[in-house]
């Protein structure tokens, strides 16, 4: 598969692997709310919704690869089952705070509900190959 960077304007703020709070199964890229998210590969949208610590999430699948885009905007512009091409816009970086999400147990220090386990606007991107998490930097150019 030929991969494309999912976000043109961002800075890596947390890498894949062991960190103080445990094993980080993805890559965090800090970016302003509303930053455009790009399909890293050709594939099909297989999940849209609120996914616990990942907050609002888009999953893009192709054969044995699943890519999750977490902490995205709840204003989805793609649909489950939609085929997308590498480089196509599939969403935006979401807000830090989200309200009215049933079952959201994540909050900041003031009790405001957050977009999953997050301290600010960013994209958490996770790559799973054959169901196992792998380092996104091994695939992204």
PDB file of C-alpha atoms in Angstrom:
ATOM      1  CA  UNK A   1       0.000   0.000   0.000  1.00  0.00           C
ATOM      2  CA  UNK A   2       1.077   3.546  -0.709  1.00  0.00           C
ATOM      3  CA  UNK A   3       0.574   5.787   2.353  1.00  0.00           C
ATOM      4  CA  UNK A   4       0.047   9.530   2.594  1.00  0.00           C
ATOM      5  CA  UNK A   5       0.501  11.788   5.607  1.00  0.00           C
ATOM      6  CA  UNK A   6      -2.954  12.227   7.217  1.00  0.00           C
ATOM      7  CA  UNK A   7      -2.412  15.832   8.287  1.00  0.00           C
ATOM      8  CA  UNK A   8      -0.481  18.527   6.430  1.00  0.00           C
ATOM      9  CA  UNK A   9      -0.113  20.996   9.300  1.00  0.00           C
ATOM     10  CA  UNK A  10       0.847  19.439  12.568  1.00  0.00           C
ATOM     11  CA  UNK A  11       3.657  18.613  14.947  1.00  0.00           C
ATOM     12  CA  UNK A  12       4.215  15.172  16.437  1.00  0.00           C
ATOM     13  CA  UNK A  13       3.558  15.551  20.156  1.00  0.00           C
ATOM     14  CA  UNK A  14       3.654  11.898  21.245  1.00  0.00           C
ATOM     15  CA  UNK A  15       5.195   8.934  19.465  1.00  0.00           C
ATOM     16  CA  UNK A  16       4.155   5.296  19.279  1.00  0.00           C
ATOM     17  CA  UNK A  17       5.417   3.040  22.070  1.00  0.00           C
ATOM     18  CA  UNK A  18       6.093   3.061  25.783  1.00  0.00           C
ATOM     19  CA  UNK A  19       5.471   6.300  27.671  1.00  0.00           C
ATOM     20  CA  UNK A  20       4.862   7.215  31.310  1.00  0.00           C
ATOM     21  CA  UNK A  21       1.152   6.307  31.222  1.00  0.00           C
ATOM     22  CA  UNK A  22       1.695   2.984  29.441  1.00  0.00           C
ATOM     23  CA  UNK A  23       1.912   1.812  25.857  1.00  0.00           C
ATOM     24  CA  UNK A  24       0.814   4.487  23.361  1.00  0.00           C
ATOM     25  CA  UNK A  25      -0.676   2.606  20.409  1.00  0.00           C
ATOM     26  CA  UNK A  26      -0.515   5.427  17.920  1.00  0.00           C
ATOM     27  CA  UNK A  27       0.945   8.753  16.971  1.00  0.00           C
ATOM     28  CA  UNK A  28      -0.299  12.102  18.290  1.00  0.00           C
ATOM     29  CA  UNK A  29      -0.062  15.076  15.952  1.00  0.00           C
ATOM     30  CA  UNK A  30      -0.913  18.435  17.493  1.00  0.00           C
ATOM     31  CA  UNK A  31      -2.961  20.650  15.179  1.00  0.00           C
ATOM     32  CA  UNK A  32      -5.624  23.340  15.450  1.00  0.00           C
ATOM     33  CA  UNK A  33      -9.302  22.420  15.542  1.00  0.00           C
ATOM     34  CA  UNK A  34     -10.633  22.243  12.000  1.00  0.00           C
ATOM     35  CA  UNK A  35      -7.344  21.106  10.433  1.00  0.00           C
ATOM     36  CA  UNK A  36      -8.083  18.908   7.418  1.00  0.00           C
ATOM     37  CA  UNK A  37      -7.631  15.118   7.725  1.00  0.00           C
ATOM     38  CA  UNK A  38      -6.562  13.165   4.662  1.00  0.00           C
ATOM     39  CA  UNK A  39      -7.096   9.492   3.770  1.00  0.00           C
ATOM     40  CA  UNK A  40      -3.688   7.860   4.240  1.00  0.00           C
ATOM     41  CA  UNK A  41      -4.635   5.003   1.867  1.00  0.00           C
ATOM     42  CA  UNK A  42      -7.356   3.956  -0.545  1.00  0.00           C
ATOM     43  CA  UNK A  43     -10.016   2.155   1.447  1.00  0.00           C
ATOM     44  CA  UNK A  44     -13.468   2.040   2.948  1.00  0.00           C
ATOM     45  CA  UNK A  45     -14.842   3.915   5.938  1.00  0.00           C
ATOM     46  CA  UNK A  46     -15.760   1.156   8.403  1.00  0.00           C
ATOM     47  CA  UNK A  47     -16.533   3.100  11.591  1.00  0.00           C
ATOM     48  CA  UNK A  48     -17.764   6.549  12.594  1.00  0.00           C
ATOM     49  CA  UNK A  49     -18.703   7.407  16.150  1.00  0.00           C
ATOM     50  CA  UNK A  50     -17.584   8.097  19.684  1.00  0.00           C
ATOM     51  CA  UNK A  51     -15.070   5.479  20.810  1.00  0.00           C
ATOM     52  CA  UNK A  52     -14.200   5.962  24.488  1.00  0.00           C
ATOM     53  CA  UNK A  53     -10.713   7.383  24.996  1.00  0.00           C
ATOM     54  CA  UNK A  54     -10.384   8.004  21.268  1.00  0.00           C
ATOM     55  CA  UNK A  55     -13.337  10.361  21.302  1.00  0.00           C
ATOM     56  CA  UNK A  56     -14.976  10.889  17.950  1.00  0.00           C
ATOM     57  CA  UNK A  57     -13.294   8.431  15.581  1.00  0.00           C
ATOM     58  CA  UNK A  58     -13.104   7.578  11.877  1.00  0.00           C
ATOM     59  CA  UNK A  59     -11.802   4.140  10.867  1.00  0.00           C
ATOM     60  CA  UNK A  60     -10.462   3.595   7.352  1.00  0.00           C
ATOM     61  CA  UNK A  61      -9.865  -0.021   6.274  1.00  0.00           C
ATOM     62  CA  UNK A  62      -8.090  -1.665   3.347  1.00  0.00           C
ATOM     63  CA  UNK A  63      -7.511  -5.431   3.258  1.00  0.00           C
ATOM     64  CA  UNK A  64      -5.458  -6.213   6.403  1.00  0.00           C
ATOM     65  CA  UNK A  65      -4.831  -2.559   7.432  1.00  0.00           C
ATOM     66  CA  UNK A  66      -7.102  -0.463   9.675  1.00  0.00           C
ATOM     67  CA  UNK A  67      -6.319   3.179  10.382  1.00  0.00           C
ATOM     68  CA  UNK A  68      -8.122   4.986  13.191  1.00  0.00           C
ATOM     69  CA  UNK A  69      -8.320   8.768  13.270  1.00  0.00           C
ATOM     70  CA  UNK A  70      -9.227   9.807  16.838  1.00  0.00           C
ATOM     71  CA  UNK A  71     -10.352  13.074  18.482  1.00  0.00           C
ATOM     72  CA  UNK A  72     -11.912  14.171  15.180  1.00  0.00           C
ATOM     73  CA  UNK A  73     -14.786  16.553  14.562  1.00  0.00           C
ATOM     74  CA  UNK A  74     -18.226  15.051  15.251  1.00  0.00           C
ATOM     75  CA  UNK A  75     -19.411  16.767  12.057  1.00  0.00           C
ATOM     76  CA  UNK A  76     -18.615  13.747   9.866  1.00  0.00           C
ATOM     77  CA  UNK A  77     -18.241  14.363   6.129  1.00  0.00           C
ATOM     78  CA  UNK A  78     -17.893  10.681   5.187  1.00  0.00           C
ATOM     79  CA  UNK A  79     -20.238   7.728   5.761  1.00  0.00           C
ATOM     80  CA  UNK A  80     -19.725   4.124   6.809  1.00  0.00           C
ATOM     81  CA  UNK A  81     -19.291   2.028   3.667  1.00  0.00           C
ATOM     82  CA  UNK A  82     -17.974   4.941   1.611  1.00  0.00           C
ATOM     83  CA  UNK A  83     -14.953   4.198  -0.570  1.00  0.00           C
ATOM     84  CA  UNK A  84     -12.250   6.877  -0.364  1.00  0.00           C
ATOM     85  CA  UNK A  85      -9.030   7.458  -2.254  1.00  0.00           C
ATOM     86  CA  UNK A  86      -5.599   8.204  -0.823  1.00  0.00           C
ATOM     87  CA  UNK A  87      -5.316  11.981  -0.407  1.00  0.00           C
ATOM     88  CA  UNK A  88      -9.075  12.583  -0.174  1.00  0.00           C
ATOM     89  CA  UNK A  89     -10.366  14.797   2.647  1.00  0.00           C
ATOM     90  CA  UNK A  90     -12.213  12.612   5.180  1.00  0.00           C
ATOM     91  CA  UNK A  91     -12.630  14.863   8.215  1.00  0.00           C
ATOM     92  CA  UNK A  92     -11.216  17.515  10.496  1.00  0.00           C
ATOM     93  CA  UNK A  93      -9.380  17.673  13.807  1.00  0.00           C
ATOM     94  CA  UNK A  94     -12.075  17.958  16.432  1.00  0.00           C
ATOM     95  CA  UNK A  95     -12.653  20.267  19.351  1.00  0.00           C
ATOM     96  CA  UNK A  96     -11.243  19.636  22.815  1.00  0.00           C
ATOM     97  CA  UNK A  97     -14.715  19.770  24.351  1.00  0.00           C
ATOM     98  CA  UNK A  98     -17.830  17.868  23.273  1.00  0.00           C
ATOM     99  CA  UNK A  99     -21.209  18.084  24.947  1.00  0.00           C
ATOM    100  CA  UNK A 100     -24.191  15.749  25.088  1.00  0.00           C
ATOM    101  CA  UNK A 101     -22.271  12.567  24.251  1.00  0.00           C
ATOM    102  CA  UNK A 102     -23.955   9.664  26.005  1.00  0.00           C
ATOM    103  CA  UNK A 103     -21.477   7.543  27.975  1.00  0.00           C
ATOM    104  CA  UNK A 104     -18.572  10.001  27.695  1.00  0.00           C
ATOM    105  CA  UNK A 105     -16.643   9.615  30.956  1.00  0.00           C
ATOM    106  CA  UNK A 106     -13.774  11.915  29.966  1.00  0.00           C
ATOM    107  CA  UNK A 107     -13.492  15.407  31.434  1.00  0.00           C
ATOM    108  CA  UNK A 108     -10.854  18.045  32.078  1.00  0.00           C
ATOM    109  CA  UNK A 109      -9.777  19.256  35.526  1.00  0.00           C
ATOM    110  CA  UNK A 110     -12.849  21.540  35.641  1.00  0.00           C
ATOM    111  CA  UNK A 111     -15.331  18.788  34.794  1.00  0.00           C
ATOM    112  CA  UNK A 112     -15.919  19.886  31.191  1.00  0.00           C
ATOM    113  CA  UNK A 113     -16.519  16.908  28.837  1.00  0.00           C
ATOM    114  CA  UNK A 114     -13.608  16.263  26.467  1.00  0.00           C
ATOM    115  CA  UNK A 115     -13.380  14.565  23.077  1.00  0.00           C
ATOM    116  CA  UNK A 116     -12.072  11.332  24.614  1.00  0.00           C
ATOM    117  CA  UNK A 117      -8.843  11.164  26.623  1.00  0.00           C
ATOM    118  CA  UNK A 118      -7.316  14.419  25.441  1.00  0.00           C
ATOM    119  CA  UNK A 119      -5.796  17.592  26.868  1.00  0.00           C
ATOM    120  CA  UNK A 120      -6.103  19.579  23.636  1.00  0.00           C
ATOM    121  CA  UNK A 121      -6.774  19.529  19.913  1.00  0.00           C
ATOM    122  CA  UNK A 122      -4.796  16.890  18.069  1.00  0.00           C
ATOM    123  CA  UNK A 123      -5.068  13.845  15.840  1.00  0.00           C
ATOM    124  CA  UNK A 124      -4.291  10.469  17.366  1.00  0.00           C
ATOM    125  CA  UNK A 125      -3.731   8.066  14.489  1.00  0.00           C
ATOM    126  CA  UNK A 126      -3.431   4.333  15.032  1.00  0.00           C
ATOM    127  CA  UNK A 127      -2.421   1.686  12.492  1.00  0.00           C
ATOM    128  CA  UNK A 128      -3.401  -1.971  12.878  1.00  0.00           C
ATOM    129  CA  UNK A 129      -1.903  -4.570  10.551  1.00  0.00           C
ATOM    130  CA  UNK A 130      -3.572  -7.988  10.786  1.00  0.00           C
ATOM    131  CA  UNK A 131      -5.246  -6.775  14.001  1.00  0.00           C
ATOM    132  CA  UNK A 132      -1.999  -5.750  15.730  1.00  0.00           C
ATOM    133  CA  UNK A 133      -0.959  -2.157  16.396  1.00  0.00           C
ATOM    134  CA  UNK A 134       2.141  -1.050  14.490  1.00  0.00           C
ATOM    135  CA  UNK A 135       4.131   2.192  14.467  1.00  0.00           C
ATOM    136  CA  UNK A 136       2.510   4.622  11.981  1.00  0.00           C
ATOM    137  CA  UNK A 137       5.920   6.167  11.267  1.00  0.00           C
ATOM    138  CA  UNK A 138       6.976   2.856   9.706  1.00  0.00           C
ATOM    139  CA  UNK A 139       4.369   3.508   6.976  1.00  0.00           C
ATOM    140  CA  UNK A 140       3.966   7.253   6.579  1.00  0.00           C
ATOM    141  CA  UNK A 141       6.274   9.245   4.309  1.00  0.00           C
TER     142      UNK A 141
END
